[in-house]
Amino acid sequence: MKPQNLPEKLIWFYILGTYPIYYIGGLYLFAPLLAAYLFFYLIKQWWNQTDDTPYDDRIELSAPAWVWLGCMSIVAFAAVIGGIDFDLPLSKIIFTLVNRWFRTWALMAIFPVIGHLNIRPQLIYRAVCIFCIQSLILVPIFTACYYLFNAYDYGFVSPLSKFGGGVIFYVVKVFGSTLDVTEKRLQMIAPWPPALGLVGDLFFCLCLQETNKKLKVLGMAGAAALTFGSISRMAIFCLIVIIPTTWVLSNVTKSWLQFTLSGIFFGSAVFYSSLKEKIDAIILSVRQFRSGSTRAREAIQQLAMNAWRQDAPIWGHGTFSENGPASVGFRGIGSHHTWLGLLYAHGIVGALPLAIAFAWSFFDLLTKLGTHKHAVVGLSILIILIIFSFEDNIDGLAYLYWPSLIVLGIAFKENVHLKPNSSKMIYT
């Protein structure tokens, strides 16, 4: 499979060159630049199209794409008003928009819009499989290095950090691993281990769509290695449930499955008490595993909730807190939770748009199941993002999992259109 146009070439070579880009510390810089270039490329294509433009090359944004653009623009507006309310200097407000909003929330909207270009999802699936195979080769090497030679936490800060956005995003771990308190964990291309778990889960969904069986199996193995190597509880949970969830979503329109699921739900209601006890026991055991991390997260979340309620319930504080107290390891207030981070930084005005965008996207894809071939993978991506939003700041990691966002945009684009000069309904 070879790229056939400029957007495909840029996407293909970027994904295949992810590790070289990481080792120069360029992921956090180049991903937003790629998004900006392809976004303006799309605008140019849309502006120049005429009635003579080939049907397959026409640009027509779907309703969910417009919703994401509008909602993420509201987040930017909330950042400005919040900054004004807290008397932040103009330079700080501009810095927040350029080095925070544009690299995070803007990417959440721009990459799905880019999916409306003439980009074949199969090309993204193939490129992601190759990246995961590269990871499958590196994971055992890095694992051996940190277990046999204690070669962890060796790294450097890229000179590209001068372009701003947070030093942590420019830190390059030479052996792809770190020492998290007492645990040696992989983080590979990610700024912290759970972020790698999110990338592994999302890329696993993409590898599932690959048509070449050998590449598919190896890609899935590589994605799973990233997830388990991160030792992220949420990531491992998502990986375990993603296969049955994807299968159920793919077959949800079949009557026999609907009948079976109704029986399962009925049985769950009958045995609710005993099931609840078992589920509570499982949750408790998961929380006790790496209990220190659990306590730190809960403390950070409580600080963010209190600060939002007491100080800035409507517009937020305008930006994240750089450092929290020593009790939470000086982690920023608003980190480790997308929703509480939004409430803290941008108030209820900033949090509601994300809820609207998620809900709109979910129901749009849900109505396409069984009739649109990319709706299942799009819904799987969306579900993982929603789940992870309660454990991490998914907006700050969009520069890593952006291929999934493009595929999400391709799923949005799948609508029934009437081809010009024809009465035949087709899927695009």
CSV table of C-alpha atoms in Angstrom, one decimal:
chain,number,residue,atom,x,y,z
A,1,MET,CA,0.0,0.0,0.0
A,2,LYS,CA,1.4,3.4,-1.0
A,3,PRO,CA,0.2,7.0,-0.4
A,4,GLN,CA,-1.7,8.5,-3.3
A,5,ASN,CA,-1.8,12.1,-2.4
A,6,LEU,CA,-0.1,14.7,-0.2
A,7,PRO,CA,-2.1,14.2,2.9
A,8,GLU,CA,-1.6,10.5,2.8
A,9,LYS,CA,2.1,10.9,2.2
A,10,LEU,CA,2.5,13.2,5.2
A,11,ILE,CA,0.4,10.9,7.5
A,12,TRP,CA,2.2,7.7,6.2
A,13,PHE,CA,5.7,8.9,6.7
A,14,TYR,CA,5.0,10.6,10.0
A,15,ILE,CA,3.5,7.5,11.6
A,16,LEU,CA,6.4,5.3,10.2
A,17,GLY,CA,8.9,7.8,11.5
A,18,THR,CA,7.4,8.3,14.9
A,19,TYR,CA,10.4,6.9,16.8
A,20,PRO,CA,13.0,9.0,15.0
A,21,ILE,CA,10.8,12.1,15.6
A,22,TYR,CA,10.5,11.1,19.2
A,23,TYR,CA,14.3,10.8,19.7
A,24,ILE,CA,14.8,14.3,18.5
A,25,GLY,CA,12.0,15.4,20.9
A,26,GLY,CA,9.7,16.6,18.1
A,27,LEU,CA,6.4,14.8,18.6
A,28,TYR,CA,4.8,17.6,20.6
A,29,LEU,CA,6.0,20.2,18.1
A,30,PHE,CA,5.5,18.4,14.7
A,31,ALA,CA,2.0,16.9,15.4
A,32,PRO,CA,0.4,20.4,15.8
A,33,LEU,CA,2.3,21.6,12.8
A,34,LEU,CA,1.0,18.7,10.8
A,35,ALA,CA,-2.6,19.4,12.0
A,36,ALA,CA,-2.3,23.1,11.1
A,37,TYR,CA,-0.9,22.4,7.6
A,38,LEU,CA,-3.5,19.7,6.7
A,39,PHE,CA,-6.3,21.9,8.1
A,40,PHE,CA,-5.3,24.8,5.9
A,41,TYR,CA,-4.8,22.4,3.0
A,42,LEU,CA,-8.5,21.3,3.6
A,43,ILE,CA,-9.7,24.9,3.7
A,44,LYS,CA,-7.9,25.6,0.4
A,45,GLN,CA,-9.4,22.5,-1.2
A,46,TRP,CA,-12.8,23.5,0.0
A,47,TRP,CA,-12.4,27.1,-1.2
A,48,ASN,CA,-11.3,26.0,-4.7
A,49,GLN,CA,-13.8,23.3,-5.4
A,50,THR,CA,-16.4,23.9,-8.0
A,51,ASP,CA,-19.3,22.0,-9.6
A,52,ASP,CA,-16.7,20.4,-11.9
A,53,THR,CA,-14.7,19.0,-8.9
A,54,PRO,CA,-14.7,15.2,-9.0
A,55,TYR,CA,-17.3,14.0,-6.5
A,56,ASP,CA,-14.8,11.9,-4.5
A,57,ASP,CA,-12.5,14.9,-4.1
A,58,ARG,CA,-15.2,17.3,-2.7
A,59,ILE,CA,-14.9,18.6,0.8
A,60,GLU,CA,-18.1,18.4,2.9
A,61,LEU,CA,-17.9,18.5,6.6
A,62,SER,CA,-20.2,16.3,8.6
A,63,ALA,CA,-22.4,17.5,11.5
A,64,PRO,CA,-20.1,16.0,14.2
A,65,ALA,CA,-17.1,17.7,12.7
A,66,TRP,CA,-18.8,21.1,13.0
A,67,VAL,CA,-19.9,20.3,16.5
A,68,TRP,CA,-16.3,19.5,17.6
A,69,LEU,CA,-15.0,22.7,15.9
A,70,GLY,CA,-17.7,24.8,17.6
A,71,CYS,CA,-17.3,23.2,21.0
A,72,MET,CA,-13.5,23.4,21.1
A,73,SER,CA,-13.8,27.1,20.1
A,74,ILE,CA,-16.0,27.7,23.1
A,75,VAL,CA,-13.2,26.2,25.3
A,76,ALA,CA,-10.8,28.7,23.8
A,77,PHE,CA,-13.3,31.5,24.6
A,78,ALA,CA,-13.7,30.3,28.1
A,79,ALA,CA,-9.9,30.3,28.5
A,80,VAL,CA,-9.7,34.0,27.5
A,81,ILE,CA,-12.6,35.1,29.8
A,82,GLY,CA,-11.2,33.0,32.7
A,83,GLY,CA,-7.8,34.6,32.2
A,84,ILE,CA,-9.4,38.1,32.2
A,85,ASP,CA,-11.4,37.3,35.4
A,86,PHE,CA,-8.2,36.3,37.2
A,87,ASP,CA,-6.2,39.3,35.9
A,88,LEU,CA,-3.8,37.2,34.0
A,89,PRO,CA,-1.4,39.3,31.8
A,90,LEU,CA,-2.2,39.3,28.1
A,91,SER,CA,1.0,37.4,27.4
A,92,LYS,CA,-0.2,34.6,29.7
A,93,ILE,CA,-3.5,34.4,28.0
A,94,ILE,CA,-1.9,34.2,24.6
A,95,PHE,CA,0.5,31.6,25.8
A,96,THR,CA,-2.4,29.5,27.1
A,97,LEU,CA,-4.1,29.7,23.7
A,98,VAL,CA,-1.0,28.9,21.6
A,99,ASN,CA,0.9,26.5,23.8
A,100,ARG,CA,-2.0,24.9,25.6
A,101,TRP,CA,-5.3,25.1,23.8
A,102,PHE,CA,-3.9,24.8,20.2
A,103,ARG,CA,-1.8,21.8,21.2
A,104,THR,CA,-4.6,20.0,23.0
A,105,TRP,CA,-8.3,20.9,22.5
A,106,ALA,CA,-7.8,22.3,19.0
A,107,LEU,CA,-6.2,19.0,17.9
A,108,MET,CA,-9.2,17.1,19.2
A,109,ALA,CA,-11.3,19.0,16.7
A,110,ILE,CA,-8.8,19.5,13.8
A,111,PHE,CA,-7.7,16.0,13.3
A,112,PRO,CA,-11.3,14.6,12.9
A,113,VAL,CA,-11.9,17.4,10.4
A,114,ILE,CA,-8.8,16.3,8.5
A,115,GLY,CA,-10.4,12.9,8.2
A,116,HIS,CA,-12.8,14.5,5.7
A,117,LEU,CA,-10.0,14.8,3.2
A,118,ASN,CA,-9.5,12.1,0.6
A,119,ILE,CA,-7.6,9.8,3.0
A,120,ARG,CA,-8.0,6.0,3.0
A,121,PRO,CA,-8.4,4.6,6.4
A,122,GLN,CA,-6.7,1.4,5.3
A,123,LEU,CA,-3.5,3.4,4.8
A,124,ILE,CA,-3.7,4.6,8.5
A,125,TYR,CA,-4.4,1.0,9.7
A,126,ARG,CA,-1.3,-0.3,7.8
A,127,ALA,CA,1.0,2.5,9.0
A,128,VAL,CA,-0.2,2.0,12.6
A,129,CYS,CA,0.4,-1.7,12.3
A,130,ILE,CA,4.0,-1.1,11.2
A,131,PHE,CA,4.5,1.3,14.0
A,132,CYS,CA,3.2,-1.3,16.5
A,133,ILE,CA,5.5,-3.9,15.0
A,134,GLN,CA,8.5,-1.5,15.5
A,135,SER,CA,7.3,-1.2,19.1
A,136,LEU,CA,7.0,-5.0,19.4
A,137,ILE,CA,10.7,-5.2,18.6
A,138,LEU,CA,11.7,-2.4,21.0
A,139,VAL,CA,9.6,-3.4,24.0
A,140,PRO,CA,11.6,-6.6,24.9
A,141,ILE,CA,14.9,-4.8,24.3
A,142,PHE,CA,14.0,-1.9,26.6
A,143,THR,CA,12.5,-4.3,29.1
A,144,ALA,CA,15.7,-6.4,29.2
A,145,CYS,CA,17.8,-3.2,29.5
A,146,TYR,CA,16.0,-1.9,32.6
A,147,TYR,CA,15.7,-5.3,34.3
A,148,LEU,CA,19.2,-6.5,33.6
A,149,PHE,CA,21.2,-3.3,33.6
A,150,ASN,CA,18.9,-0.9,35.5
A,151,ALA,CA,18.9,1.3,32.4
A,152,TYR,CA,15.9,3.4,33.2
A,153,ASP,CA,15.3,7.1,33.5
A,154,TYR,CA,18.2,7.8,31.1
A,155,GLY,CA,17.1,10.7,29.1
A,156,PHE,CA,17.5,14.3,28.0
A,157,VAL,CA,15.4,17.4,27.3
A,158,SER,CA,15.3,18.1,23.6
A,159,PRO,CA,16.5,21.6,22.5
A,160,LEU,CA,13.1,21.9,20.8
A,161,SER,CA,11.6,22.6,24.2
A,162,LYS,CA,12.4,26.2,23.5
A,163,PHE,CA,9.1,26.1,21.4
A,164,GLY,CA,7.2,25.8,24.7
A,165,GLY,CA,4.2,23.9,25.8
A,166,GLY,CA,5.8,22.1,28.8
A,167,VAL,CA,9.2,20.6,29.3
A,168,ILE,CA,7.8,17.2,30.1
A,169,PHE,CA,6.6,16.8,26.5
A,170,TYR,CA,10.2,17.2,25.2
A,171,VAL,CA,11.8,14.7,27.6
A,172,VAL,CA,13.3,11.8,25.6
A,173,LYS,CA,13.7,8.5,27.5
A,174,VAL,CA,16.6,6.8,25.7
A,175,PHE,CA,15.5,3.3,26.8
A,176,GLY,CA,11.8,4.0,26.8
A,177,SER,CA,11.3,3.3,30.5
A,178,THR,CA,11.1,5.1,33.8
A,179,LEU,CA,11.1,4.4,37.5
A,180,ASP,CA,7.6,5.4,38.9
A,181,VAL,CA,8.2,5.4,42.6
A,182,THR,CA,9.3,1.8,43.0
A,183,GLU,CA,8.0,0.4,39.7
A,184,LYS,CA,9.9,0.2,36.4
A,185,ARG,CA,7.4,1.1,33.7
A,186,LEU,CA,7.6,1.6,30.0
A,187,GLN,CA,6.6,4.9,28.5
A,188,MET,CA,8.2,4.7,25.1
A,189,ILE,CA,7.1,7.7,23.1
A,190,ALA,CA,4.7,9.0,25.8
A,191,PRO,CA,5.4,11.6,28.5
A,192,TRP,CA,4.2,9.3,31.2
A,193,PRO,CA,3.3,5.5,31.4
A,194,PRO,CA,-0.6,5.7,31.4
A,195,ALA,CA,-0.4,7.8,28.3
A,196,LEU,CA,1.4,5.0,26.6
A,197,GLY,CA,-1.4,2.7,27.7
A,198,LEU,CA,-4.0,5.0,26.0
A,199,VAL,CA,-2.0,4.9,22.8
A,200,GLY,CA,-1.7,1.1,22.9
A,201,ASP,CA,-5.5,0.8,23.4
A,202,LEU,CA,-6.4,3.1,20.5
A,203,PHE,CA,-3.8,1.7,18.2
A,204,PHE,CA,-5.1,-1.8,19.0
A,205,CYS,CA,-8.5,-0.8,17.6
A,206,LEU,CA,-6.8,0.4,14.4
A,207,CYS,CA,-4.7,-2.8,14.0
A,208,LEU,CA,-7.9,-4.8,14.3
A,209,GLN,CA,-9.1,-3.3,11.0
A,210,GLU,CA,-6.0,-4.4,9.1
A,211,THR,CA,-6.7,-6.8,6.2
A,212,ASN,CA,-3.3,-8.4,6.1
A,213,LYS,CA,-3.5,-11.2,8.7
A,214,LYS,CA,0.2,-11.3,9.5
A,215,LEU,CA,0.5,-7.6,9.9
A,216,LYS,CA,-2.8,-7.5,11.9
A,217,VAL,CA,-1.6,-10.1,14.4
A,218,LEU,CA,1.8,-8.6,14.8
A,219,GLY,CA,0.4,-5.1,15.1
A,220,MET,CA,-2.1,-6.2,17.7
A,221,ALA,CA,0.7,-7.9,19.7
A,222,GLY,CA,2.8,-4.7,19.5
A,223,ALA,CA,-0.1,-2.5,20.7
A,224,ALA,CA,-0.8,-5.0,23.6
A,225,ALA,CA,2.8,-4.9,24.5
A,226,LEU,CA,2.6,-1.1,24.8
A,227,THR,CA,-0.5,-1.4,27.0
A,228,PHE,CA,0.8,-4.0,29.4
A,229,GLY,CA,4.3,-2.5,29.5
A,230,SER,CA,2.8,0.8,30.8
A,231,ILE,CA,1.3,-1.1,33.8
A,232,SER,CA,-1.7,1.3,33.5
A,233,ARG,CA,-4.8,-0.3,35.2
A,234,MET,CA,-7.2,1.6,33.1
A,235,ALA,CA,-5.4,0.8,29.9
A,236,ILE,CA,-5.2,-2.9,30.7
A,237,PHE,CA,-9.0,-2.9,31.6
A,238,CYS,CA,-9.8,-1.2,28.2
A,239,LEU,CA,-7.7,-3.6,26.3
A,240,ILE,CA,-9.4,-6.6,27.9
A,241,VAL,CA,-12.9,-5.3,27.1
A,242,ILE,CA,-12.2,-3.8,23.7
A,243,ILE,CA,-12.4,-7.1,21.7
A,244,PRO,CA,-15.8,-8.3,23.1
A,245,THR,CA,-17.1,-4.7,23.0
A,246,THR,CA,-16.1,-4.3,19.3
A,247,TRP,CA,-17.6,-7.7,18.5
A,248,VAL,CA,-20.9,-6.8,20.2
A,249,LEU,CA,-21.0,-3.4,18.5
A,250,SER,CA,-20.4,-5.1,15.1
A,251,ASN,CA,-23.3,-7.5,15.6
A,252,VAL,CA,-25.7,-5.4,17.7
A,253,THR,CA,-28.3,-5.2,15.0
A,254,LYS,CA,-28.7,-9.0,14.9
A,255,SER,CA,-31.8,-10.2,16.6
A,256,TRP,CA,-30.2,-13.3,18.3
A,257,LEU,CA,-27.6,-11.1,19.9
A,258,GLN,CA,-30.3,-8.6,21.1
A,259,PHE,CA,-32.2,-11.5,22.6
A,260,THR,CA,-29.1,-12.8,24.3
A,261,LEU,CA,-28.2,-9.4,25.7
A,262,SER,CA,-31.7,-8.9,27.0
A,263,GLY,CA,-31.4,-12.2,28.9
A,264,ILE,CA,-28.0,-11.2,30.3
A,265,PHE,CA,-29.4,-7.9,31.5
A,266,PHE,CA,-32.4,-9.6,33.1
A,267,GLY,CA,-30.2,-12.1,34.8
A,268,SER,CA,-27.9,-9.3,36.1
A,269,ALA,CA,-31.0,-7.5,37.6
A,270,VAL,CA,-32.1,-10.7,39.3
A,271,PHE,CA,-28.6,-11.4,40.8
A,272,TYR,CA,-27.8,-7.7,41.3
A,273,SER,CA,-26.8,-7.9,45.0
A,274,SER,CA,-24.3,-10.7,44.6
A,275,LEU,CA,-22.9,-9.2,41.3
A,276,LYS,CA,-22.5,-5.9,43.0
A,277,GLU,CA,-20.5,-7.4,45.9
A,278,LYS,CA,-18.1,-9.2,43.4
A,279,ILE,CA,-17.7,-6.0,41.3
A,280,ASP,CA,-17.0,-3.9,44.4
A,281,ALA,CA,-14.4,-6.5,45.5
A,282,ILE,CA,-12.7,-6.3,42.1
A,283,ILE,CA,-12.7,-2.5,42.2
A,284,LEU,CA,-11.2,-2.5,45.7
A,285,SER,CA,-8.4,-4.9,44.7
A,286,VAL,CA,-7.6,-2.8,41.7
A,287,ARG,CA,-7.5,0.4,43.8
A,288,GLN,CA,-5.2,-1.4,46.3
A,289,PHE,CA,-2.8,-2.2,43.5
A,290,ARG,CA,-0.6,0.9,43.3
A,291,SER,CA,-2.6,2.4,46.2
A,292,GLY,CA,-0.2,5.3,46.5
A,293,SER,CA,-1.1,6.4,42.9
A,294,THR,CA,-4.8,6.1,43.7
A,295,ARG,CA,-4.5,8.3,46.8
A,296,ALA,CA,-2.5,10.9,44.9
A,297,ARG,CA,-5.1,11.0,42.1
A,298,GLU,CA,-7.9,11.4,44.5
A,299,ALA,CA,-6.2,14.2,46.3
A,300,ILE,CA,-5.5,16.1,43.1
A,301,GLN,CA,-9.1,15.6,42.0
A,302,GLN,CA,-10.5,16.9,45.3
A,303,LEU,CA,-8.2,20.0,45.1
A,304,ALA,CA,-9.4,20.7,41.6
A,305,MET,CA,-13.1,20.2,42.5
A,306,ASN,CA,-12.8,22.5,45.6
A,307,ALA,CA,-10.9,25.2,43.7
A,308,TRP,CA,-13.5,25.1,40.9
A,309,ARG,CA,-16.5,25.3,43.2
A,310,GLN,CA,-15.1,28.0,45.4
A,311,ASP,CA,-13.1,30.2,43.0
A,312,ALA,CA,-14.4,30.0,39.4
A,313,PRO,CA,-17.5,27.9,38.8
A,314,ILE,CA,-18.5,29.6,35.5
A,315,TRP,CA,-15.3,30.5,33.5
A,316,GLY,CA,-12.6,28.7,35.5
A,317,HIS,CA,-9.1,29.9,36.3
A,318,GLY,CA,-8.1,30.5,32.7
A,319,THR,CA,-5.2,28.0,32.9
A,320,PHE,CA,-3.9,25.0,34.8
A,321,SER,CA,-2.0,25.3,38.1
A,322,GLU,CA,1.7,24.8,37.4
A,323,ASN,CA,2.3,23.0,40.7
A,324,GLY,CA,0.1,21.6,43.4
A,325,PRO,CA,1.1,21.1,47.1
A,326,ALA,CA,3.8,18.6,48.3
A,327,SER,CA,1.0,16.2,49.4
A,328,VAL,CA,0.3,15.4,45.7
A,329,GLY,CA,3.9,15.4,44.6
A,330,PHE,CA,3.7,19.0,43.3
A,331,ARG,CA,1.5,17.7,40.4
A,332,GLY,CA,-0.5,20.4,38.8
A,333,ILE,CA,-4.1,21.0,40.0
A,334,GLY,CA,-6.4,19.9,37.2
A,335,SER,CA,-4.2,17.1,36.0
A,336,HIS,CA,-5.1,13.4,36.0
A,337,HIS,CA,-8.7,14.0,35.1
A,338,THR,CA,-10.1,15.5,31.9
A,339,TRP,CA,-13.4,16.7,33.3
A,340,LEU,CA,-12.1,18.2,36.6
A,341,GLY,CA,-9.2,19.7,34.7
A,342,LEU,CA,-11.7,21.4,32.4
A,343,LEU,CA,-13.8,22.6,35.3
A,344,TYR,CA,-10.7,24.0,37.1
A,345,ALA,CA,-9.2,25.7,34.0
A,346,HIS,CA,-12.3,26.7,32.0
A,347,GLY,CA,-15.3,26.2,34.3
A,348,ILE,CA,-18.7,24.8,33.4
A,349,VAL,CA,-18.6,26.8,30.2
A,350,GLY,CA,-15.5,24.8,29.1
A,351,ALA,CA,-16.7,21.4,30.3
A,352,LEU,CA,-20.2,21.4,28.8
A,353,PRO,CA,-19.0,21.6,25.2
A,354,LEU,CA,-16.9,18.5,25.6
A,355,ALA,CA,-19.9,16.6,27.0
A,356,ILE,CA,-22.0,17.8,24.0
A,357,ALA,CA,-19.3,16.8,21.5
A,358,PHE,CA,-19.0,13.4,23.0
A,359,ALA,CA,-22.7,12.8,23.2
A,360,TRP,CA,-23.4,14.0,19.6
A,361,SER,CA,-20.5,11.9,18.3
A,362,PHE,CA,-21.7,8.8,20.2
A,363,PHE,CA,-25.3,8.9,18.9
A,364,ASP,CA,-24.1,9.7,15.4
A,365,LEU,CA,-21.9,6.7,15.3
A,366,LEU,CA,-24.5,4.5,17.1
A,367,THR,CA,-27.0,5.2,14.4
A,368,LYS,CA,-24.5,4.1,11.7
A,369,LEU,CA,-23.8,0.7,13.1
A,370,GLY,CA,-24.6,-2.0,10.7
A,371,THR,CA,-24.7,0.3,7.7
A,372,HIS,CA,-21.4,2.1,7.8
A,373,LYS,CA,-18.2,0.0,7.8
A,374,HIS,CA,-16.1,2.5,9.9
A,375,ALA,CA,-18.7,3.2,12.5
A,376,VAL,CA,-17.6,0.4,14.8
A,377,VAL,CA,-13.9,1.4,15.0
A,378,GLY,CA,-15.0,5.0,15.4
A,379,LEU,CA,-17.3,4.1,18.3
A,380,SER,CA,-14.6,2.0,19.9
A,381,ILE,CA,-12.2,4.9,19.7
A,382,LEU,CA,-14.8,7.2,21.2
A,383,ILE,CA,-15.6,4.8,24.1
A,384,ILE,CA,-11.9,4.5,25.0
A,385,LEU,CA,-11.5,8.3,25.0
A,386,ILE,CA,-14.6,8.7,27.2
A,387,ILE,CA,-13.3,6.1,29.7
A,388,PHE,CA,-9.8,7.5,29.8
A,389,SER,CA,-11.2,11.0,30.3
A,390,PHE,CA,-11.9,10.0,34.0
A,391,GLU,CA,-8.3,9.0,34.6
A,392,ASP,CA,-6.1,11.3,32.5
A,393,ASN,CA,-6.1,14.5,30.5
A,394,ILE,CA,-6.9,13.1,27.1
A,395,ASP,CA,-6.6,16.5,25.5
A,396,GLY,CA,-2.9,16.8,26.3
A,397,LEU,CA,-2.2,13.5,24.6
A,398,ALA,CA,-3.9,14.1,21.3
A,399,TYR,CA,-0.5,14.8,19.7
A,400,LEU,CA,0.3,11.1,20.3
A,401,TYR,CA,-2.9,9.3,19.3
A,402,TRP,CA,-3.9,11.6,16.4
A,403,PRO,CA,-4.2,8.8,13.8
A,404,SER,CA,-7.2,7.6,15.8
A,405,LEU,CA,-8.8,11.0,15.6
A,406,ILE,CA,-8.4,11.1,11.8
A,407,VAL,CA,-10.1,7.6,11.6
A,408,LEU,CA,-12.8,9.0,13.9
A,409,GLY,CA,-13.3,11.9,11.4
A,410,ILE,CA,-13.5,9.3,8.6
A,411,ALA,CA,-16.3,7.6,10.5
A,412,PHE,CA,-18.1,10.9,11.0
A,413,LYS,CA,-17.8,11.5,7.2
A,414,GLU,CA,-19.6,8.2,6.4
A,415,ASN,CA,-23.0,9.5,5.5
A,416,VAL,CA,-25.5,8.7,2.8
A,417,HIS,CA,-25.2,11.1,-0.2
A,418,LEU,CA,-27.0,11.4,-3.5
A,419,LYS,CA,-24.4,11.3,-6.2
A,420,PRO,CA,-24.9,14.2,-8.7
A,421,ASN,CA,-26.9,13.2,-11.9
A,422,SER,CA,-27.8,9.9,-10.3
A,423,SER,CA,-30.7,8.6,-8.3
A,424,LYS,CA,-28.5,6.0,-6.6
A,425,MET,CA,-27.7,6.4,-3.0
A,426,ILE,CA,-24.0,5.7,-2.1
A,427,TYR,CA,-21.9,5.6,1.0
A,428,THR,CA,-18.8,7.8,1.2
